[in-house]
Amino acid sequence: MAAVVPVTAEIAKRAAALAWQDLPDDLVERTKQCLLDWFAVTIAGAQEDLTNILVSEALEDGAKGPATLVGRPETVLPSTAALINGAASHALDYDDVNFSMGGHPTVTVVPALMALGEQTKASGRLFIESFVAGYETSGRVGRLVAPSHYQKGFHVTGTVGSFSAAAAAGRMLGLSDRELAVAFGIAATQAAGLKSNFGTMCKPLHAGTASEHGLRAARLAARGFTARGDSLECDQGFASSQSDHLNAEAALGEPPSGWHLRNNLFKYHAACYLTHAPIECAKEIRLKNNFPPERVQKILLRIDSGADRVCNIPNPTTGLEAKFSLRQTVAMALTGVDTANLESYNDAVTREPRIKELRDKMAIEFQPHWAHSLAEMAIQLDDGTTIEVTHDSGIPWADLGKQRQAIETKFDSLVTPLLGTSGTRRLHDAIERIDTLGDVGELVRASAKK
């Protein structure tokens, strides 16, 4: 019988040891871009009904405290801030993704670090070190249990995200590798999140609970709370109970381009990431051929079979369901609806006659073993013409400067309506200066609604 690789200990060791001098310059820039994106989507998500419900519940439960809520005037306990800010940041499904993790890394890591960093007056450099430690952990644990963990119905953001948040918070607290391995054990026993709740408020809640659980795990480990130090690989542990795989080699091997953070993917459409390649196909066809939607006779989409259980709501009736509907998002793109605009995803758009008609003309062929980010589309017009396009949304941008411009445009459009021009500039400036800040609390407080 083959010996079990001590994966938990090795991942904990790498996270605990990560230091500023280990970080290439581009990782600091990538961290700043992740923060620009995270604050943008969180400020916008802070106004959603689910966030209002969580804030009301927390305050009625006596959770008022010193920690800042992004985009809001209330303050709460640090653990509650991690929960609410985490849920708000995933509320619009507009946050970044990473295919090594198989989910959304930043929304689990940053809320825990903001809550802890504001409380402990952590420096900006410590924040960046901790963020990268947490982000890299998300990729390692994600690869450990892929692909069956997600296929079984677990939402990786809620499950794997508990470990990334624990690694980040543990690094900020200065835990040793052994203490961090214990923190992973505490996180493992809390890790949860079901894909069956996609299209409801529970999906963003998963990001919040992962961040809260990870923060709690690190803090309890620092106090001497006990748990197994091999929770990822042990019998009846995280991998064996929630996956058919224990891919130690993939988990501990070098990521593409050397760091998982270099493979971060930002969203420029406010819907499930698996809809992005089909949206881009539909946009390219519409913009290059300039035909009215009424001329469309048939739409054929080929996409990975995994999307069938993630974003294939055939007849959505709400704006939230629209974000998880391949047919709806393609029809929106073909009719010129701005899929980057948050306001586009509303109940009324699902009832729009032209969009419903296009949905009914669309057939989807789910392809086994395709890249999750690849889509092929063929549209037949009324004169028999067929237009075919392919797009892969899983390729990171090579030009960091161009990527920054796109993220800053998104940042300004989402933040300015709430914080105003001066408040938006103040938050942007704090993000830019994070590596020189003596107290990261300055950054999170700049995001509050006055």
Coordinates of C-alpha atoms in Angstrom, one line a residue:
M1 CA 0.0 0.0 0.0
A2 CA 1.5 3.4 -1.1
A3 CA 2.3 5.8 1.7
V4 CA 0.1 8.9 1.9
V5 CA 1.9 12.1 1.0
P6 CA 1.7 14.6 3.9
V7 CA 0.0 17.2 1.8
T8 CA -1.5 19.3 4.7
A9 CA 1.9 19.7 6.3
E10 CA 3.6 20.7 3.0
I11 CA 0.9 23.2 2.0
A12 CA 0.9 24.7 5.5
K13 CA 4.7 24.9 5.4
R14 CA 4.7 26.9 2.1
A15 CA 2.0 29.3 3.3
A16 CA 3.6 29.9 6.7
A17 CA 7.1 30.5 5.2
L18 CA 6.1 32.9 2.4
A19 CA 7.9 36.2 2.8
W20 CA 8.1 39.6 1.0
Q21 CA 11.4 38.9 -0.6
D22 CA 9.9 35.8 -2.2
L23 CA 7.4 37.8 -4.2
P24 CA 8.2 38.9 -7.8
D25 CA 7.3 42.5 -8.6
D26 CA 4.4 41.4 -10.8
L27 CA 2.7 39.6 -7.9
V28 CA 2.5 42.9 -5.9
E29 CA 0.9 44.5 -9.0
R30 CA -1.5 41.5 -9.4
T31 CA -2.5 41.8 -5.7
K32 CA -3.3 45.4 -6.2
Q33 CA -5.4 44.6 -9.3
C34 CA -7.2 41.9 -7.3
L35 CA -8.0 44.5 -4.6
L36 CA -9.3 47.0 -7.1
D37 CA -11.6 44.4 -8.5
W38 CA -12.6 43.1 -5.0
F39 CA -13.5 46.5 -3.6
A40 CA -15.5 47.3 -6.7
V41 CA -17.7 44.2 -6.7
T42 CA -18.0 44.3 -2.9
I43 CA -19.1 48.0 -2.8
A44 CA -21.7 47.2 -5.5
G45 CA -22.8 44.0 -3.7
A46 CA -23.1 45.8 -0.4
Q47 CA -26.3 47.2 -1.6
E48 CA -28.0 43.9 -2.4
D49 CA -30.9 42.4 -0.5
L50 CA -28.9 39.5 0.8
T51 CA -26.3 41.9 2.3
N52 CA -29.1 43.9 4.0
I53 CA -30.5 40.7 5.5
L54 CA -27.1 39.6 6.8
V55 CA -26.4 43.0 8.3
S56 CA -29.9 43.2 10.0
E57 CA -29.4 39.7 11.3
A58 CA -26.0 40.5 12.7
L59 CA -27.1 43.7 14.4
E60 CA -30.2 42.1 15.9
D61 CA -27.9 39.3 17.2
G62 CA -25.7 41.8 19.0
A63 CA -22.7 41.7 16.6
K64 CA -22.1 45.4 16.6
G65 CA -18.3 46.1 16.8
P66 CA -15.3 47.9 15.5
A67 CA -14.8 46.2 12.1
T68 CA -15.7 48.1 8.9
L69 CA -18.3 46.9 6.4
V70 CA -17.3 47.7 2.9
G71 CA -19.7 50.1 1.2
R72 CA -21.8 50.5 4.3
P73 CA -21.9 52.8 7.4
E74 CA -22.4 50.0 10.0
T75 CA -19.6 48.4 12.0
V76 CA -19.6 44.9 13.4
L77 CA -17.4 42.3 15.0
P78 CA -14.4 41.2 12.9
S79 CA -15.7 37.6 12.3
T80 CA -19.1 39.1 11.3
A81 CA -17.3 41.5 8.9
A82 CA -15.5 38.6 7.2
L83 CA -18.9 36.9 6.7
I84 CA -20.8 39.9 5.4
N85 CA -18.0 41.4 3.3
G86 CA -17.3 38.0 1.8
A87 CA -21.0 37.4 0.9
A88 CA -21.3 40.9 -0.5
S89 CA -18.2 40.5 -2.7
H90 CA -19.7 37.4 -4.3
A91 CA -23.3 38.7 -4.4
L92 CA -23.2 39.8 -8.0
D93 CA -21.1 36.9 -9.3
Y94 CA -18.8 39.6 -10.8
D95 CA -15.6 38.6 -8.9
D96 CA -12.4 36.9 -10.1
V97 CA -11.9 33.2 -10.7
N98 CA -9.0 30.7 -10.9
F99 CA -9.4 27.4 -12.7
S100 CA -6.7 25.7 -10.5
M101 CA -8.9 26.4 -7.5
G102 CA -12.1 25.8 -9.5
G103 CA -13.8 28.7 -7.9
H104 CA -13.4 32.3 -6.6
P105 CA -10.2 32.8 -4.6
T106 CA -10.1 36.5 -3.7
V107 CA -13.6 36.7 -2.1
T108 CA -12.6 34.1 0.5
V109 CA -9.1 35.6 1.3
V110 CA -9.5 39.4 1.4
P111 CA -12.6 39.6 3.8
A112 CA -10.7 37.6 6.4
L113 CA -7.6 39.7 6.0
M114 CA -9.4 43.0 6.1
A115 CA -11.2 42.1 9.3
L116 CA -8.1 40.7 11.0
G117 CA -5.8 43.4 9.6
E118 CA -8.0 46.3 10.7
Q119 CA -8.2 44.7 14.2
T120 CA -4.4 44.1 14.6
K121 CA -3.2 47.1 12.6
A122 CA -1.3 44.9 10.2
S123 CA 1.0 46.6 7.7
G124 CA 0.3 46.6 4.0
R125 CA 3.3 44.4 3.2
L126 CA 2.1 41.8 5.7
F127 CA -1.3 42.0 4.1
I128 CA 0.2 41.3 0.6
E129 CA 2.3 38.4 2.0
S130 CA -0.8 36.9 3.6
F131 CA -3.0 37.4 0.5
V132 CA -0.5 35.6 -1.7
A133 CA -0.2 32.8 0.9
G134 CA -3.9 32.4 0.9
Y135 CA -4.3 32.7 -2.8
E136 CA -1.6 30.0 -3.6
T137 CA -3.3 27.7 -1.0
S138 CA -6.6 28.0 -2.9
G139 CA -4.9 26.7 -6.0
R140 CA -3.1 23.9 -4.2
V141 CA -6.1 22.5 -2.3
G142 CA -8.3 23.0 -5.4
R143 CA -6.0 20.9 -7.5
L144 CA -5.8 18.3 -4.8
V145 CA -9.4 17.4 -5.0
A146 CA -10.2 18.2 -8.6
P147 CA -12.2 17.3 -10.6
S148 CA -14.6 15.1 -8.7
H149 CA -15.0 17.4 -5.7
Y150 CA -16.9 19.9 -7.9
Q151 CA -18.6 17.2 -9.9
K152 CA -20.1 15.7 -6.7
G153 CA -21.9 19.0 -6.1
F154 CA -19.6 20.9 -3.8
H155 CA -19.1 24.7 -4.4
V156 CA -15.4 25.0 -4.3
T157 CA -15.5 28.7 -3.2
G158 CA -17.2 27.6 0.0
T159 CA -15.1 24.5 0.7
V160 CA -11.6 25.0 -0.6
G161 CA -12.1 28.7 0.2
S162 CA -12.1 27.8 3.9
F163 CA -8.5 26.7 3.6
S164 CA -7.3 29.7 1.6
A165 CA -8.8 32.0 4.2
A166 CA -7.2 30.0 7.0
A167 CA -3.8 30.2 5.3
A168 CA -4.1 33.9 4.8
A169 CA -5.2 34.7 8.3
G170 CA -2.7 32.2 9.7
R171 CA 0.1 33.9 7.8
M172 CA -1.0 37.3 9.1
L173 CA -1.0 36.0 12.7
G174 CA 2.4 34.5 12.2
L175 CA 1.4 30.9 12.8
S176 CA 4.1 28.2 12.5
D177 CA 3.6 25.6 9.9
R178 CA 2.4 23.1 12.5
E179 CA -0.1 25.6 13.9
L180 CA -1.3 26.4 10.4
A181 CA -1.7 22.6 9.7
V182 CA -4.0 22.5 12.7
A183 CA -5.9 25.5 11.4
F184 CA -6.5 23.6 8.2
G185 CA -8.0 20.8 10.4
I186 CA -10.3 23.3 12.0
A187 CA -11.2 24.8 8.6
A188 CA -11.8 21.3 7.1
T189 CA -14.4 20.4 9.7
Q190 CA -16.3 23.6 8.7
A191 CA -15.9 23.5 4.9
A192 CA -19.3 23.4 3.2
G193 CA -21.2 24.7 0.2
L194 CA -23.6 23.0 -2.3
K195 CA -23.9 23.8 -6.0
S196 CA -27.6 23.0 -5.8
N197 CA -28.0 26.4 -4.2
F198 CA -26.6 28.3 -7.3
G199 CA -29.0 31.0 -8.3
T200 CA -30.0 31.7 -4.7
M201 CA -28.6 33.9 -2.0
C202 CA -26.7 30.9 -0.6
K203 CA -24.1 30.9 -3.3
P204 CA -22.6 34.2 -2.2
L205 CA -23.1 33.2 1.4
H206 CA -20.6 30.4 0.7
A207 CA -17.9 32.9 0.1
G208 CA -18.7 34.7 3.4
T209 CA -18.8 31.5 5.5
A210 CA -15.5 30.3 4.0
S211 CA -13.9 33.6 4.9
E212 CA -15.4 33.6 8.4
H213 CA -14.5 29.9 9.0
G214 CA -10.9 30.4 7.8
L215 CA -10.5 33.4 10.1
R216 CA -11.9 31.5 13.0
A217 CA -9.7 28.5 12.3
A218 CA -6.5 30.5 12.3
R219 CA -7.5 32.4 15.5
L220 CA -8.4 29.2 17.3
A221 CA -5.2 27.5 16.3
A222 CA -3.3 30.5 17.6
R223 CA -5.0 29.9 21.0
G224 CA -4.1 26.2 21.1
F225 CA -7.4 24.8 19.8
T226 CA -6.7 21.2 18.6
A227 CA -7.5 19.4 15.3
R228 CA -5.7 16.9 13.2
G229 CA -2.7 18.1 11.3
D230 CA -3.3 15.9 8.3
S231 CA -6.9 16.9 7.5
L232 CA -6.5 17.1 3.8
E233 CA -5.2 13.6 3.2
C234 CA -6.3 11.5 6.2
D235 CA -8.9 8.8 6.2
Q236 CA -12.4 10.4 6.4
G237 CA -10.6 13.8 5.9
F238 CA -11.4 16.5 3.5
A239 CA -10.3 14.7 0.3
S240 CA -11.6 11.3 1.1
S241 CA -15.0 12.5 2.2
Q242 CA -15.6 15.1 -0.5
S243 CA -13.7 13.8 -3.5
D244 CA -12.7 10.7 -5.4
H245 CA -9.2 12.2 -5.9
L246 CA -6.1 12.9 -3.8
N247 CA -3.9 14.5 -6.4
A248 CA -0.9 15.3 -4.3
E249 CA 1.4 15.7 -7.2
A250 CA -0.9 18.3 -8.8
A251 CA -1.4 20.1 -5.5
L252 CA 2.3 20.4 -4.7
G253 CA 3.6 20.8 -8.2
E254 CA 4.6 24.1 -9.8
P255 CA 1.6 26.1 -11.1
P256 CA 1.5 27.3 -14.7
S257 CA 3.8 30.3 -14.9
G258 CA 5.1 29.6 -11.5
W259 CA 2.4 31.1 -9.3
H260 CA -1.4 30.5 -9.2
L261 CA -1.9 34.2 -8.9
R262 CA -0.5 34.7 -12.4
N263 CA -3.5 32.7 -13.7
N264 CA -6.1 34.8 -12.1
L265 CA -9.1 35.7 -14.3
F266 CA -11.1 38.8 -13.9
K267 CA -14.7 39.1 -15.0
Y268 CA -16.0 41.6 -17.5
H269 CA -19.5 40.2 -17.6
A270 CA -21.6 40.2 -14.4
A271 CA -22.6 36.5 -14.7
C272 CA -21.3 33.0 -14.0
Y273 CA -17.8 32.7 -15.5
L274 CA -18.8 29.7 -17.6
T275 CA -21.2 31.9 -19.5
H276 CA -18.4 34.3 -20.5
A277 CA -17.0 32.4 -23.5
P278 CA -20.5 32.0 -25.0
I279 CA -21.2 35.7 -24.4
E280 CA -18.0 36.6 -26.2
C281 CA -19.0 34.4 -29.1
A282 CA -22.4 36.0 -29.3
K283 CA -20.9 39.5 -29.1
E284 CA -18.4 38.8 -31.8
I285 CA -21.0 37.5 -34.1
R286 CA -23.3 40.4 -33.5
L287 CA -20.7 43.1 -33.8
K288 CA -19.0 41.7 -36.9
N289 CA -22.1 40.8 -38.9
N290 CA -24.7 43.5 -37.8
F291 CA -27.9 41.6 -38.3
P292 CA -31.2 42.0 -36.4
P293 CA -32.0 39.2 -33.9
E294 CA -35.2 38.4 -35.8
R295 CA -33.1 36.9 -38.6
V296 CA -31.7 34.2 -36.4
Q297 CA -33.1 30.7 -37.1
K298 CA -31.0 28.5 -35.0
I299 CA -28.2 28.9 -32.4
L300 CA -25.9 25.9 -31.6
L301 CA -23.6 26.2 -28.6
R302 CA -20.9 23.6 -27.9
I303 CA -19.5 23.8 -24.4
D304 CA -18.0 21.6 -21.7
S305 CA -20.4 19.2 -20.1
G306 CA -19.6 20.6 -16.6
A307 CA -21.6 23.7 -17.4
D308 CA -24.8 21.7 -17.6
R309 CA -24.9 21.5 -13.8
V310 CA -23.7 25.0 -13.1
C311 CA -25.3 27.5 -15.5
N312 CA -27.9 25.8 -17.5
I313 CA -31.2 27.3 -16.1
P314 CA -33.3 27.0 -19.3
N315 CA -36.0 29.5 -18.5
P316 CA -34.9 31.9 -15.8
T317 CA -37.4 34.2 -14.2
T318 CA -35.2 36.4 -12.0
G319 CA -32.2 38.5 -12.5
L320 CA -30.2 36.2 -10.3
E321 CA -31.2 33.1 -12.3
A322 CA -30.3 35.0 -15.5
K323 CA -26.7 35.0 -14.4
F324 CA -26.7 31.2 -14.4
S325 CA -28.5 30.7 -17.8
L326 CA -26.4 30.0 -20.9
R327 CA -29.5 30.6 -23.1
Q328 CA -30.4 33.9 -21.4
T329 CA -26.9 35.4 -21.4
V330 CA -26.3 34.5 -25.1
A331 CA -29.7 36.0 -26.0
M332 CA -28.9 39.1 -24.1
A333 CA -25.5 39.5 -25.9
L334 CA -27.2 38.9 -29.3
T335 CA -29.7 41.7 -28.7
G336 CA -27.1 44.2 -27.6
V337 CA -27.9 44.1 -23.8
D338 CA -24.8 45.2 -21.9
T339 CA -23.8 42.0 -20.0
A340 CA -21.2 44.0 -18.0
N341 CA -23.9 46.3 -16.5
L342 CA -25.3 45.1 -13.2
E343 CA -28.6 46.7 -14.0
S344 CA -29.0 44.4 -17.0
Y345 CA -29.7 41.4 -14.8
N346 CA -33.3 42.0 -13.6
D347 CA -36.5 40.1 -13.6
A348 CA -37.9 42.0 -16.6
V349 CA -35.1 41.0 -19.0
T350 CA -36.0 37.4 -18.6
R351 CA -39.5 38.1 -19.9
E352 CA -38.4 40.3 -22.9
P353 CA -40.1 38.7 -26.0
R354 CA -37.1 39.0 -28.3
I355 CA -34.8 37.3 -25.7
K356 CA -37.3 34.5 -24.9
E357 CA -37.6 33.8 -28.7
L358 CA -33.8 33.6 -29.0
R359 CA -33.6 31.3 -26.0
D360 CA -36.1 28.9 -27.7
K361 CA -34.0 28.8 -30.8
M362 CA -30.8 27.7 -29.0
A363 CA -29.5 24.2 -28.7
I364 CA -26.6 23.2 -26.5
E365 CA -24.3 20.3 -27.1
F366 CA -22.4 19.5 -23.9
Q367 CA -19.0 18.1 -24.7
P368 CA -17.2 15.7 -22.3
H369 CA -13.6 16.5 -21.3
W370 CA -13.5 20.0 -22.9
A371 CA -11.8 22.9 -21.3
H372 CA -14.2 24.7 -19.0
S373 CA -13.5 28.0 -20.6
L374 CA -14.0 27.0 -24.3
A375 CA -17.1 27.6 -26.3
E376 CA -18.0 27.2 -30.0
M377 CA -21.1 28.8 -31.5
A378 CA -22.8 28.5 -34.8
I379 CA -25.7 30.8 -35.7
Q380 CA -27.9 30.1 -38.8
L381 CA -29.7 33.1 -40.3
D382 CA -32.9 33.2 -42.4
D383 CA -31.0 33.1 -45.7
G384 CA -29.2 29.9 -44.8
T385 CA -25.9 31.6 -43.9
T386 CA -24.1 30.0 -40.9
I387 CA -21.7 32.1 -38.8
E388 CA -19.3 30.2 -36.5
V389 CA -17.1 31.6 -33.8
T390 CA -14.8 30.1 -31.0
H391 CA -13.7 31.7 -27.8
D392 CA -11.6 30.6 -24.8
S393 CA -12.2 32.8 -21.7
G394 CA -9.6 30.9 -19.6
I395 CA -6.5 32.6 -21.0
P396 CA -5.0 35.2 -18.6
W397 CA -4.2 38.6 -20.2
A398 CA -0.5 38.8 -21.0
D399 CA -0.5 42.6 -20.8
L400 CA -0.8 43.7 -17.2
G401 CA -1.1 47.3 -18.1
K402 CA -4.0 46.7 -20.4
Q403 CA -5.6 44.5 -17.7
R404 CA -5.2 47.3 -15.2
Q405 CA -7.0 49.7 -17.4
A406 CA -9.9 47.4 -17.8
I407 CA -10.1 46.8 -14.1
E408 CA -9.9 50.5 -13.3
T409 CA -12.8 51.2 -15.7
K410 CA -14.8 48.5 -13.9
F411 CA -13.7 50.0 -10.5
D412 CA -14.8 53.5 -11.4
S413 CA -18.2 52.4 -12.8
L414 CA -19.0 50.4 -9.7
V415 CA -17.6 52.5 -6.9
T416 CA -18.4 56.1 -8.0
P417 CA -22.2 55.8 -7.7
L418 CA -21.8 55.0 -4.0
L419 CA -18.6 56.8 -2.8
G420 CA -18.7 59.7 -5.3
T421 CA -15.7 60.9 -7.3
S422 CA -13.5 62.0 -4.3
G423 CA -14.3 58.9 -2.3
T424 CA -13.5 56.7 -5.2
R425 CA -10.1 58.4 -5.7
R426 CA -9.4 58.1 -2.0
L427 CA -10.0 54.4 -2.0
H428 CA -8.0 53.9 -5.3
D429 CA -5.1 55.8 -3.8
A430 CA -5.1 53.7 -0.6
I431 CA -5.0 50.5 -2.7
E432 CA -2.1 51.9 -4.7
R433 CA -0.2 52.7 -1.6
I434 CA -0.9 49.4 0.2
D435 CA 2.7 48.2 0.2
T436 CA 3.7 51.4 2.1
L437 CA 0.8 51.5 4.6
G438 CA 1.6 51.0 8.3
D439 CA -2.0 50.1 9.1
V440 CA -4.2 48.3 6.5
G441 CA -7.2 49.6 8.4
E442 CA -6.7 52.8 6.5
L443 CA -7.6 51.0 3.3
V444 CA -10.8 49.2 4.5
R445 CA -12.1 52.3 6.3
A446 CA -11.7 54.3 3.0
S447 CA -14.3 51.9 1.5
A448 CA -17.0 52.6 4.1
K449 CA -20.1 54.6 3.2
K450 CA -20.1 57.8 5.3

